[in-house]
Coordinates of C-alpha atoms and ligand atoms in Angstrom, one line a residue:
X1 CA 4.6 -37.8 -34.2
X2 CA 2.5 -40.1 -32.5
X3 CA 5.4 -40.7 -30.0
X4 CA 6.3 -37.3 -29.3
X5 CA 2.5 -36.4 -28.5
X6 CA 2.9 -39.3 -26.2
X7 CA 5.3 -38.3 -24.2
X8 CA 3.7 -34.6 -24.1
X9 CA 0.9 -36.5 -22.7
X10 CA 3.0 -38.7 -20.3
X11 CA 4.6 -35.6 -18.8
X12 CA 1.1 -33.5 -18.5
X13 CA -0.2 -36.5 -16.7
X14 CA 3.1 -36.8 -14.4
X15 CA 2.9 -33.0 -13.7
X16 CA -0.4 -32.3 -13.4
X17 CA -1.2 -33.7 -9.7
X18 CA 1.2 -30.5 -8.5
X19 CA 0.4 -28.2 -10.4
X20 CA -1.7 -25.0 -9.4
X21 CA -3.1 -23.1 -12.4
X22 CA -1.4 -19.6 -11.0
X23 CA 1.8 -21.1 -10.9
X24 CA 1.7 -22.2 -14.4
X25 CA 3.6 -19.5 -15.9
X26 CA 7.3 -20.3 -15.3
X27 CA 6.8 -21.0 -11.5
X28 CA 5.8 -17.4 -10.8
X29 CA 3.9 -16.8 -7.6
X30 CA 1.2 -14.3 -8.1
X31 CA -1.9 -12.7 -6.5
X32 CA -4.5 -14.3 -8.9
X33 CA -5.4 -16.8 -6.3
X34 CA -6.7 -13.7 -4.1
X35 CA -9.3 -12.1 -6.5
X36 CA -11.0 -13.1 -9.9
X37 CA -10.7 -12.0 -12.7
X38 CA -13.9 -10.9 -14.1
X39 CA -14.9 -10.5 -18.0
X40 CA -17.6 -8.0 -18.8
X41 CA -19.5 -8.2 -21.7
X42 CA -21.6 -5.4 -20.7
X43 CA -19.3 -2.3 -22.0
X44 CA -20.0 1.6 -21.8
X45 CA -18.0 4.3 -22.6
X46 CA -17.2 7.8 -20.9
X47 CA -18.4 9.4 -24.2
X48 CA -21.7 8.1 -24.1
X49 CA -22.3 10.4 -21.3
X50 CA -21.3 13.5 -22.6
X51 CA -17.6 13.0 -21.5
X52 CA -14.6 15.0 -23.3
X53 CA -11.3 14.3 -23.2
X54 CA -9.5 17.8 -23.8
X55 CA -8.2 17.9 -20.6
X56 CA -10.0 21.3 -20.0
X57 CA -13.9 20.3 -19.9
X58 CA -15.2 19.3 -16.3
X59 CA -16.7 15.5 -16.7
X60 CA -18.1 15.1 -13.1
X61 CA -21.2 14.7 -14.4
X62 CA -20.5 12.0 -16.8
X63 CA -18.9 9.8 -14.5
X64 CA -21.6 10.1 -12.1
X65 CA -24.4 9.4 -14.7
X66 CA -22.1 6.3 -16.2
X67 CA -21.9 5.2 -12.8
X68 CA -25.2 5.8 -11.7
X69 CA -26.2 4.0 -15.2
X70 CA -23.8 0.8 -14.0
X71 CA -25.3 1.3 -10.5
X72 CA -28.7 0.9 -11.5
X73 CA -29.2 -1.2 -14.5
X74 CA -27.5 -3.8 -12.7
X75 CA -26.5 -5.8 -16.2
X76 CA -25.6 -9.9 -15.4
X77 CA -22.1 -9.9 -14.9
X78 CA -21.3 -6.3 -14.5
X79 CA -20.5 -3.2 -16.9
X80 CA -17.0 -2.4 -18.0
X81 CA -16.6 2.1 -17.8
X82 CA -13.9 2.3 -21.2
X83 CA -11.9 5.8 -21.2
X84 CA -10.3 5.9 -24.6
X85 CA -7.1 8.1 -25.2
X86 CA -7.5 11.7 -24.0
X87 CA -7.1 14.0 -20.6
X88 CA -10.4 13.6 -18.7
X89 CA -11.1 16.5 -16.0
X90 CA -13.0 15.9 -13.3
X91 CA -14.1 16.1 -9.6
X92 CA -14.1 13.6 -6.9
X93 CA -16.3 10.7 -7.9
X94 CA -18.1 7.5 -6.3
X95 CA -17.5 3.7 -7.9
X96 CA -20.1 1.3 -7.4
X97 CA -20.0 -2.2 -7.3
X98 CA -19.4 -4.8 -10.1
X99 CA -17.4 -2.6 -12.6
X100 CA -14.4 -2.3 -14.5
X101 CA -12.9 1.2 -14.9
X102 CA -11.1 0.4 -18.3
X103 CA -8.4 2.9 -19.1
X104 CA -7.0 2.6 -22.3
X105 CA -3.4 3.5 -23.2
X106 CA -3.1 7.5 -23.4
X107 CA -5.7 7.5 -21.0
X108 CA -5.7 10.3 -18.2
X109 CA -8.4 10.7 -15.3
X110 CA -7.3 13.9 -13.5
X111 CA -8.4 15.4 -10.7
X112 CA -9.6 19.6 -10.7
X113 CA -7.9 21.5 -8.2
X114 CA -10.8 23.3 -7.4
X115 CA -10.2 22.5 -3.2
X116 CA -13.1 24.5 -2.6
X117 CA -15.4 22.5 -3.8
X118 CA -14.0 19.3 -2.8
X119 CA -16.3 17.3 -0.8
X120 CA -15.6 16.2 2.9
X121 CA -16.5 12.7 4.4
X122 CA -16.6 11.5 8.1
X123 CA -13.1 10.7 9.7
X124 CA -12.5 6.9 9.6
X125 CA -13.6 5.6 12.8
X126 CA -10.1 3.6 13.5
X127 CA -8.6 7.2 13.7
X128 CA -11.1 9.3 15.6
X129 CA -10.3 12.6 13.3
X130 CA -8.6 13.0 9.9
X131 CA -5.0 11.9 9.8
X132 CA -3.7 15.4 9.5
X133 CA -6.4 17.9 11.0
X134 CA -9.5 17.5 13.4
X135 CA -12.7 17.1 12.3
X136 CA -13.5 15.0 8.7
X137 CA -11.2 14.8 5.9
X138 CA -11.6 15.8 1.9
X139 CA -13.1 12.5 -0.1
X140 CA -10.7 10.4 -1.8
X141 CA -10.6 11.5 -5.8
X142 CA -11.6 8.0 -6.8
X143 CA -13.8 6.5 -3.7
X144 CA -15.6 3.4 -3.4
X145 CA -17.3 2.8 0.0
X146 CA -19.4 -0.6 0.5
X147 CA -18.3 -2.2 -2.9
X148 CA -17.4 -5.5 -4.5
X149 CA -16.2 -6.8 -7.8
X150 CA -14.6 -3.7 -8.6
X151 CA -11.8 -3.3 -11.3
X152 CA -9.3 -0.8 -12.3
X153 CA -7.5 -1.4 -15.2
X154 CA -6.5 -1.0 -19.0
X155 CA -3.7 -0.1 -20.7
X156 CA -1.9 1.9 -18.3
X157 CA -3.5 4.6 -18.5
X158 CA -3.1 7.1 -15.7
X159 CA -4.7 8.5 -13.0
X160 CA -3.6 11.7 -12.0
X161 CA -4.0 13.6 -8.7
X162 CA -2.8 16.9 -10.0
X163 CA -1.7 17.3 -5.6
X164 CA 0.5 20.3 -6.0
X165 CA -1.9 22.5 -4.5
X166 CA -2.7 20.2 -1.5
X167 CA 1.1 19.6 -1.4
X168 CA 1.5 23.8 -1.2
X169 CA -1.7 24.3 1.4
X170 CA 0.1 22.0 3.4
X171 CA 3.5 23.9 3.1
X172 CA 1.6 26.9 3.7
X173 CA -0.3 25.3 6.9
X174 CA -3.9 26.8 4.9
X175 CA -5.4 23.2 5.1
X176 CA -8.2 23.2 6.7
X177 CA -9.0 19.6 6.4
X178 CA -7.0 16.7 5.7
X179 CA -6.2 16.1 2.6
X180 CA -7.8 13.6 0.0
X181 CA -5.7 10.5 -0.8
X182 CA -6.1 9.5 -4.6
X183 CA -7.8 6.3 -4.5
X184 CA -9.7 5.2 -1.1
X185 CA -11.9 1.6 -0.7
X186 CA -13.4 1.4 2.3
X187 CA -15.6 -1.9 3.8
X188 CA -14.8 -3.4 0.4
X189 CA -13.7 -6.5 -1.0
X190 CA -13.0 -8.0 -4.1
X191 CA -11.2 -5.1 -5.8
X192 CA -8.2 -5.5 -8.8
X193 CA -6.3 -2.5 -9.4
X194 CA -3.8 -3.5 -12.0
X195 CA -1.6 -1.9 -15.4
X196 CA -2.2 1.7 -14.2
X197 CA -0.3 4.9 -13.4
X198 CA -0.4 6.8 -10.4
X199 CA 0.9 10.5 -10.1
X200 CA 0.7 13.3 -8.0
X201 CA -1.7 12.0 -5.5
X202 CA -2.7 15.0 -3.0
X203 CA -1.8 12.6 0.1
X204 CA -1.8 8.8 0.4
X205 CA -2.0 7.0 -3.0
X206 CA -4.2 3.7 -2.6
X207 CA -5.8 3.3 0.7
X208 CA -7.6 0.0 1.5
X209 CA -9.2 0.5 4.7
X210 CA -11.8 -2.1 6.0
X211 CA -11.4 -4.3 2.9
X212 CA -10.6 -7.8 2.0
X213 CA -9.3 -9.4 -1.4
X214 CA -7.4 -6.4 -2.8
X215 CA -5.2 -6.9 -5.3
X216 CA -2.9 -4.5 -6.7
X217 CA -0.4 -5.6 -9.7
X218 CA 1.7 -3.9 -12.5
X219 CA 1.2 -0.5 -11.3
X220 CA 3.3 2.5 -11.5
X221 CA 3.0 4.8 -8.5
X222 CA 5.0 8.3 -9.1
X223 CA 4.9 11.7 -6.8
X224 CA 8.1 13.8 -6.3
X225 CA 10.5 12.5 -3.3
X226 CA 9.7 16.0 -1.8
X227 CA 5.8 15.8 -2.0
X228 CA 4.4 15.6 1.4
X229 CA 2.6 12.2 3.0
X230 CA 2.5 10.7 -0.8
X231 CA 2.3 7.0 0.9
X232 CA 2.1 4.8 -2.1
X233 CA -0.1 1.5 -0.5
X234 CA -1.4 2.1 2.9
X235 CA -3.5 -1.3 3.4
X236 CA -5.0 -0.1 6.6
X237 CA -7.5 -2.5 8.8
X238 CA -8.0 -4.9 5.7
X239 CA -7.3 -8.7 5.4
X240 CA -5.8 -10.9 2.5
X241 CA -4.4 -7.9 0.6
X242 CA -1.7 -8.7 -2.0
X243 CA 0.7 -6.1 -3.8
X244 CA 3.2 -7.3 -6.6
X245 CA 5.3 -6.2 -9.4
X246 CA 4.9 -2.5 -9.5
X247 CA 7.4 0.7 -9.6
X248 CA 6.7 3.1 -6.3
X249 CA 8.4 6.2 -6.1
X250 CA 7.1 8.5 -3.8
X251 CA 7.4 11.5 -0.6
X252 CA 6.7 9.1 1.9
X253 CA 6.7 5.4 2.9
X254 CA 6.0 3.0 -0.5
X255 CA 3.7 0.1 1.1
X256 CA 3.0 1.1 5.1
X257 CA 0.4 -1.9 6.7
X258 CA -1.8 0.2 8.7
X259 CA -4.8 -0.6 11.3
X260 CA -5.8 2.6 13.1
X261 CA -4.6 5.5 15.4
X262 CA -4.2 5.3 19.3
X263 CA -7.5 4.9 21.5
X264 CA -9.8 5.1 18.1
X265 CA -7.6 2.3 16.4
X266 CA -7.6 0.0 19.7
X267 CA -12.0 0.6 20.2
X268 CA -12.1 0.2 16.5
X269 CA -9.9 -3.1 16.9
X270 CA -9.3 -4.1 13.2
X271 CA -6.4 -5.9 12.7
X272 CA -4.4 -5.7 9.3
X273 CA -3.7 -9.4 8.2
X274 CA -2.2 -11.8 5.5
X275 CA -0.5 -9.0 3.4
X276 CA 1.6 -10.5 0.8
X277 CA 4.2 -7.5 -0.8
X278 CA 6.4 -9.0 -3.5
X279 CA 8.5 -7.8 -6.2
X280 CA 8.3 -4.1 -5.8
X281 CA 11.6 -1.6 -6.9
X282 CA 11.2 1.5 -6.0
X283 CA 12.8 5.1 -4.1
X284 CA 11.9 7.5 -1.1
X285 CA 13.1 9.5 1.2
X286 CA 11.1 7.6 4.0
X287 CA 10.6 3.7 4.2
X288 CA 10.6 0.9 1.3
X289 CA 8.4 -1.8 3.2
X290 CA 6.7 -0.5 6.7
X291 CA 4.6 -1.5 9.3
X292 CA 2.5 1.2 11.1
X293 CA 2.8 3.3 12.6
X294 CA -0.4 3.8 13.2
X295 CA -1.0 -0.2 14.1
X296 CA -3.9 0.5 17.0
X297 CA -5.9 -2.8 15.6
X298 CA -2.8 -5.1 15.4
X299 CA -0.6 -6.0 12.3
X300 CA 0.1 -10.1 11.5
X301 CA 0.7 -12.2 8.9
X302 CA 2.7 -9.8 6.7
X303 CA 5.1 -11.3 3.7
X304 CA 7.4 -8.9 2.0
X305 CA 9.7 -10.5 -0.5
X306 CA 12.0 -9.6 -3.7
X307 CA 11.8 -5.9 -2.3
X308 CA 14.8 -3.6 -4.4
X309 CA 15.4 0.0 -3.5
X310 CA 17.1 2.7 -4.2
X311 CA 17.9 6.1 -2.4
X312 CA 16.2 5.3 0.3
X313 CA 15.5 6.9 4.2
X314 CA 15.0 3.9 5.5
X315 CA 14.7 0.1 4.2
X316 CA 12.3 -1.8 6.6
X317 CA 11.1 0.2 9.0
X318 CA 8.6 -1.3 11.8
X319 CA 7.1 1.4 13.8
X320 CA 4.7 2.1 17.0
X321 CA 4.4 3.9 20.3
X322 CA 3.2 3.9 23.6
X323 CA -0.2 4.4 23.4
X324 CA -0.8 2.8 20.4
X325 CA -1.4 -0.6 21.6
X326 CA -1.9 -3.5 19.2
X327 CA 0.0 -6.3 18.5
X328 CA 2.6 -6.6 15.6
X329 CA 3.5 -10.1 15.1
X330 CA 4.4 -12.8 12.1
X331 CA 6.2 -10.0 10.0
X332 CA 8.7 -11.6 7.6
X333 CA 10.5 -9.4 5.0
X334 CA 13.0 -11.1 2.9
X335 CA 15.4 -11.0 -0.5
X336 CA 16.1 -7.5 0.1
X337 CA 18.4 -5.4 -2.2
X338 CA 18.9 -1.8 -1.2
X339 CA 21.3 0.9 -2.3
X340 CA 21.8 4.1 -0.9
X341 CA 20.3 4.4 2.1
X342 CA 20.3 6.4 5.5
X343 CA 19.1 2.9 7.7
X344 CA 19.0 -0.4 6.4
X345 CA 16.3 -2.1 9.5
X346 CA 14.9 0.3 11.6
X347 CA 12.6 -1.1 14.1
X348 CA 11.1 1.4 17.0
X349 CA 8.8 2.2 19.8
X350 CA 8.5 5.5 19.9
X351 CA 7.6 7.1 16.9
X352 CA 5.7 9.7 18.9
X353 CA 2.3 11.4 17.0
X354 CA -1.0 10.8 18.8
X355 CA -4.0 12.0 17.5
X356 CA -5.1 13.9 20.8
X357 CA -4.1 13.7 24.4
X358 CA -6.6 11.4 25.6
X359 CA -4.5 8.2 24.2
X360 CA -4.0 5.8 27.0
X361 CA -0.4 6.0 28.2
X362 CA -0.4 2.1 29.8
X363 CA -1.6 1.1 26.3
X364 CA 1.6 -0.2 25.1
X365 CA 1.6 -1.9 21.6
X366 CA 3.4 -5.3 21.4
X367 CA 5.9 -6.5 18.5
X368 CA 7.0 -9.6 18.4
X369 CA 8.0 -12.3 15.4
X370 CA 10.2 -10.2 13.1
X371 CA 12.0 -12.1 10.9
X372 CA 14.1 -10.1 8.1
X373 CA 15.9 -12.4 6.4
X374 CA 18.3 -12.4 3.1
X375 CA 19.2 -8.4 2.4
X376 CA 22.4 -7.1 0.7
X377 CA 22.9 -3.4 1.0
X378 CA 25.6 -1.2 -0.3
X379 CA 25.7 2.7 0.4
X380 CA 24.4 2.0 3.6
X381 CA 25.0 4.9 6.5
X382 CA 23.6 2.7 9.4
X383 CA 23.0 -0.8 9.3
X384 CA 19.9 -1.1 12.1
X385 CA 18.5 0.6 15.0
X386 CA 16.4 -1.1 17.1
X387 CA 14.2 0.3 20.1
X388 CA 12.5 -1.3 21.9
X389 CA 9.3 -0.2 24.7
X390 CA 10.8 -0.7 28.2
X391 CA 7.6 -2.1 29.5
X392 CA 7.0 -4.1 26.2
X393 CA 10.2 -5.3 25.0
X394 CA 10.3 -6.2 21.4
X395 CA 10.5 -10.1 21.5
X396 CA 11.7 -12.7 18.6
X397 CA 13.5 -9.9 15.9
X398 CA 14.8 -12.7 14.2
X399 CA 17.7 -11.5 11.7
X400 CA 19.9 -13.8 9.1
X401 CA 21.9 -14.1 6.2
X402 CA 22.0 -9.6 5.8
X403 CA 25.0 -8.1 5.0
X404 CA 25.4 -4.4 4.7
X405 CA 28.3 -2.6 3.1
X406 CA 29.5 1.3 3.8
X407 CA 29.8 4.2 1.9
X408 CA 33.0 4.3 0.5
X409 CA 35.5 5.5 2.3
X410 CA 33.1 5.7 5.6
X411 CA 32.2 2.6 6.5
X412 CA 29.0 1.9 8.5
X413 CA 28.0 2.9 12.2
X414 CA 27.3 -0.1 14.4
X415 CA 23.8 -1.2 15.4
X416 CA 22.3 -0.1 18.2
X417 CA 19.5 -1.9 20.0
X418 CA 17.6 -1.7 23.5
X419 CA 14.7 -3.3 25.2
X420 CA 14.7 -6.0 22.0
X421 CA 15.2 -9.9 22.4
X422 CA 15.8 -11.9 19.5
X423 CA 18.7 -14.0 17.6
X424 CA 20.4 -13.3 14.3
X425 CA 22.8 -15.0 12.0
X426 CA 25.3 -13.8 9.4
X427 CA 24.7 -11.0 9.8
X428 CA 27.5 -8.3 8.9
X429 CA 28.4 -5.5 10.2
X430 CA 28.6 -7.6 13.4
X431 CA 25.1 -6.9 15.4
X432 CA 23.8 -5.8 18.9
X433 CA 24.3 -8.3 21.5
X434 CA 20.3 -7.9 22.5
X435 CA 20.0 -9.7 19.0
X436 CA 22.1 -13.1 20.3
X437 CA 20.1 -13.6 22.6
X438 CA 18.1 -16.6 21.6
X439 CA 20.1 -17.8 19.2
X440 CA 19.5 -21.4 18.3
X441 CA 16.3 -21.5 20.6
X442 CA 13.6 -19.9 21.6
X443 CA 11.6 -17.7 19.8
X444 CA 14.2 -17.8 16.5
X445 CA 14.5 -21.4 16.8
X446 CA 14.1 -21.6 12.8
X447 CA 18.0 -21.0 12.5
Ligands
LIG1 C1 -19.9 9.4 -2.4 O1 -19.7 8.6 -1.3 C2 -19.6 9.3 -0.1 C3 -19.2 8.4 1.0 O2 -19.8 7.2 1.0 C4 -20.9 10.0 0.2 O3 -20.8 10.8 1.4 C5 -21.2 10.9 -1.0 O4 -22.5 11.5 -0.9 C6 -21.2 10.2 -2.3 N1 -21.2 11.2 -3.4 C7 -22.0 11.0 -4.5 C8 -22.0 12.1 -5.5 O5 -22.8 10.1 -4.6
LIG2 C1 2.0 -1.6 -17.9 O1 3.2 -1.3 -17.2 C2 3.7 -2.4 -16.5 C3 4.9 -1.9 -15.6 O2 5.7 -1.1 -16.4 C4 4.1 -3.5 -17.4 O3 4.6 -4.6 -16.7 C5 2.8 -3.9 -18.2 O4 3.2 -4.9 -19.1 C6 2.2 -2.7 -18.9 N1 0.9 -3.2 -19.3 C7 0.4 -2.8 -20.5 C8 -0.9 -3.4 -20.8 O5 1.0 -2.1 -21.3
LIG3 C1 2.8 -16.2 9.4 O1 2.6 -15.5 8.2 C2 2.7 -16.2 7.1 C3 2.6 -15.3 5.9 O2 3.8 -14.5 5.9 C4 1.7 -17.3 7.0 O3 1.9 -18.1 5.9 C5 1.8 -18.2 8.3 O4 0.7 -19.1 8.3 C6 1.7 -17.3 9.5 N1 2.0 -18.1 10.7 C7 1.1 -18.1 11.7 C8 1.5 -19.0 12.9 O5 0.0 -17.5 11.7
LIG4 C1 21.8 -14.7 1.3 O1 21.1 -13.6 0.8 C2 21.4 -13.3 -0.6 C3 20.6 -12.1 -1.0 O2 21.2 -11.0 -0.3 C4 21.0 -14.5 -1.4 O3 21.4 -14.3 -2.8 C5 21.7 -15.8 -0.9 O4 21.2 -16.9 -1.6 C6 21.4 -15.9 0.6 N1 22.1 -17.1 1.1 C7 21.5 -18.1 1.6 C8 22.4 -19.2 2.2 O5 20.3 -18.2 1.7

């Protein structure tokens, strides 16, 4: 008895010097290091203010007056918002700081689909207009502008966008603004978004924009693969943002890094940086893991690893254009399964797009430091496509150990790179020559 305890002692003692609490759990790297975890003791619920849960009452009022309650009373430590089990209409509403949004299981916070009504903001300053149309842009369903110390969570409960009417405007070209995305922080930091469901969102799903320490873990992000620009993480302009173990299947890209649009993007001059993406699985008929391509501020310091996907468009897909400007650098994406898919690496210059012709021409973005390393792909039409700017050749696209297998009976085409230096290694099919370029020195001098 005494002995074993001993020992149990002996080996805390011999492990303890290298051991970092997150880590603890079975050697599982997480994003706990990047935000705290808050406990409130201070707890309200939606029904104190009035709020029903029949899916068919309007409860904008109650969760502006439980807000506002949070807002103003200020309690040490913050107030946690609980939703118990039930389908909770409302409009567009404002978060404050130091809150928990507690969903609890069977927990729905849906959006009305009364457009009319919606309210409209002022275009984001990195993009000059709203993404879609001139002029401002509806507010995000669940908005929080200026806030810190904010958390979403529960029991995965869901939050539902209810975008099929945005979706149809949009078919129909009746928009007149563009439209909402489901849950926008902007100059923000400290914010958890964790164990919830996304559906349906009318546009992008979670947009970070001008925030730092975002965290967003063990959610579920869901929108039909035909549902237009239903990006499921856009972290746009913000710094130390980290994404992990969640299910994305979406219209549109599943995590794109963002920092701004053309001449706005460049004055803005925000960079996106230290994004870590890791252990996401997921489907769409766009990209898996993206960068851009609206990159105006510059992109760096982005980690993407354990990425699985299935029925894909495109795998990794990097993407700028002239005009754009901004630097895209220290990019590395690796442990890579996809299955199904139209491109395995895409990598390009000209995406085309520009907010309005007054983008500078000369402004030519720069990408350099790509390293993709350790991918398997089966079902894959074409392994990579890589194009460069003539002026602004893609530098250091640093491929290795990626092997990607036909279709059945098809095979795959061969790459096909221009204006792109870089150096690869086992890599199969075969790739570009551009891609030997500096192999074994240089800018890929890691092989
Ligand atoms: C919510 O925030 C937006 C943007 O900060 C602001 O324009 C709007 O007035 C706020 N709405 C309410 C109801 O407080
Ligand atoms: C919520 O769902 C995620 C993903 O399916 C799962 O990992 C997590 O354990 C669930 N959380 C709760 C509280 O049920
Ligand atoms: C490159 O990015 C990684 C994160 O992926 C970071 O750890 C590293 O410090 C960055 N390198 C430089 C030179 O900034
Ligand atoms: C190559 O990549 C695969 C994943 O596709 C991985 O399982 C394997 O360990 C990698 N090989 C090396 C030598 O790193």
């Amino acid at each position: 008895m005494l002995g074993s305890l001993l020992s149990v002692l002996v080996c805390f003692l011999v492990m303890a010097p290298s051991m970092t609490p997150w880590f603890a759990a079975g050697d599982v790297i997480t994003c706990a290091g990047t935000v705290p975890m808050r406990y409130r003791s201070d707890k309200i619920s939606i029904t104190d203010f009035g709020g029903v849960g029949d899916g068919h009452t309007l409860n904008t009022l109650a969760f502006r007056e439980a807000i506002y309650r949070i807002q103003h009373l200020r309690r040490r430590g913050g107030t946690l918002l609980y939703i118990p089990p039930g389908v909770y209409l409302t409009e567009s509403f404002n978060l404050t700081s130091h809150m928990t949004l507690y969903l609890a299981r069977g927990a729905v916070i849906r959006a009305t689909q009364n457009t009319l009504n919606w309210p409209l903001i002022a275009p984001l300053p990195s993009y000059g207009r709203g993404r879609e149309l001139p002029g401002g842009r509806y507010m995000s369903f669940i908005h929080g502008d200026g806030v810190r110390d904010v958390i979403i969570t529960g029991e995965n409960g869901t939050i539902d966008g209810q975008g099929d009417v945005w979706w149809n405007m949009w078919r129909q070209k009746s928009l007149q603004f563009t439209r909402p995305n489901l849950i926008e922080f902007m100059n923000s930091r400290h914010i958890i978004m964790s164990n919830l469901i996304f559906q349906n969102s009318p546009f992008w799903n979670i947009h970070p924009v001008y925030c730092s320490n975002v965290v967003i873990q063990h959610v579920t992000i869901l929108a039909p693969h035909d549902s237009p620009n239903t990006d499921g993480i856009d972290p746009d302009s913000s710094s130390n943002v980290c994404i992990e173990d969640s299910y994305i299947s979406t219209g549109d890209d599943l995590v794109a890094v963002k920092s701004g649009w053309d001449e706005y993007g460049i004055a803005y001059g925000r960079p996106s940086s230290d994004i870590t993406i890791r252990r996401i699985t997921g489907s769409s008929p766009f990209a898996g893991i993206a960068v851009g391509s609206e990159a105006s501020g510059g992109v760096e310091n982005v980690l993407a690893e354990n990425i699985n996907l299935f029925d894909m468009g495109i795998g990794i897909h990097v993407k700028t254009n002239t005009g754009r400007g901004g630097v895209i650098r220290n990019i590395t994406v690796s442990n890579v399964y996809v299955e199904n898919v139209r491109i395995g690496i895409k990598i390009v210059g000209d995406v085309g797009d520009h907010p309005d012709d007054k983008f500078n021409p000369n402004a030519l973005p720069v990408v350099t430091g790509v390293r993709i390393n350790d991918v398997w792909g089966v079902k894959v039409q074409q392994p990579g496509l890589i194009r460069g700017i003539k002026n602004s050749p893609f530098t250091g696209i640093c491929l290795s150990n990626i092997s990607f297998h036909g279709v059945a009976g098809r095979g795959t085409t061969p790459w096909k790179c221009s204006d792109v230096t870089g150096g690869s290694q086992g890599v199969s099919p075969w790739p570009c020559s551009e891609l030997m370029s500096t192999h074994g020195s240089g800018s890929c001098s890691i092989y």
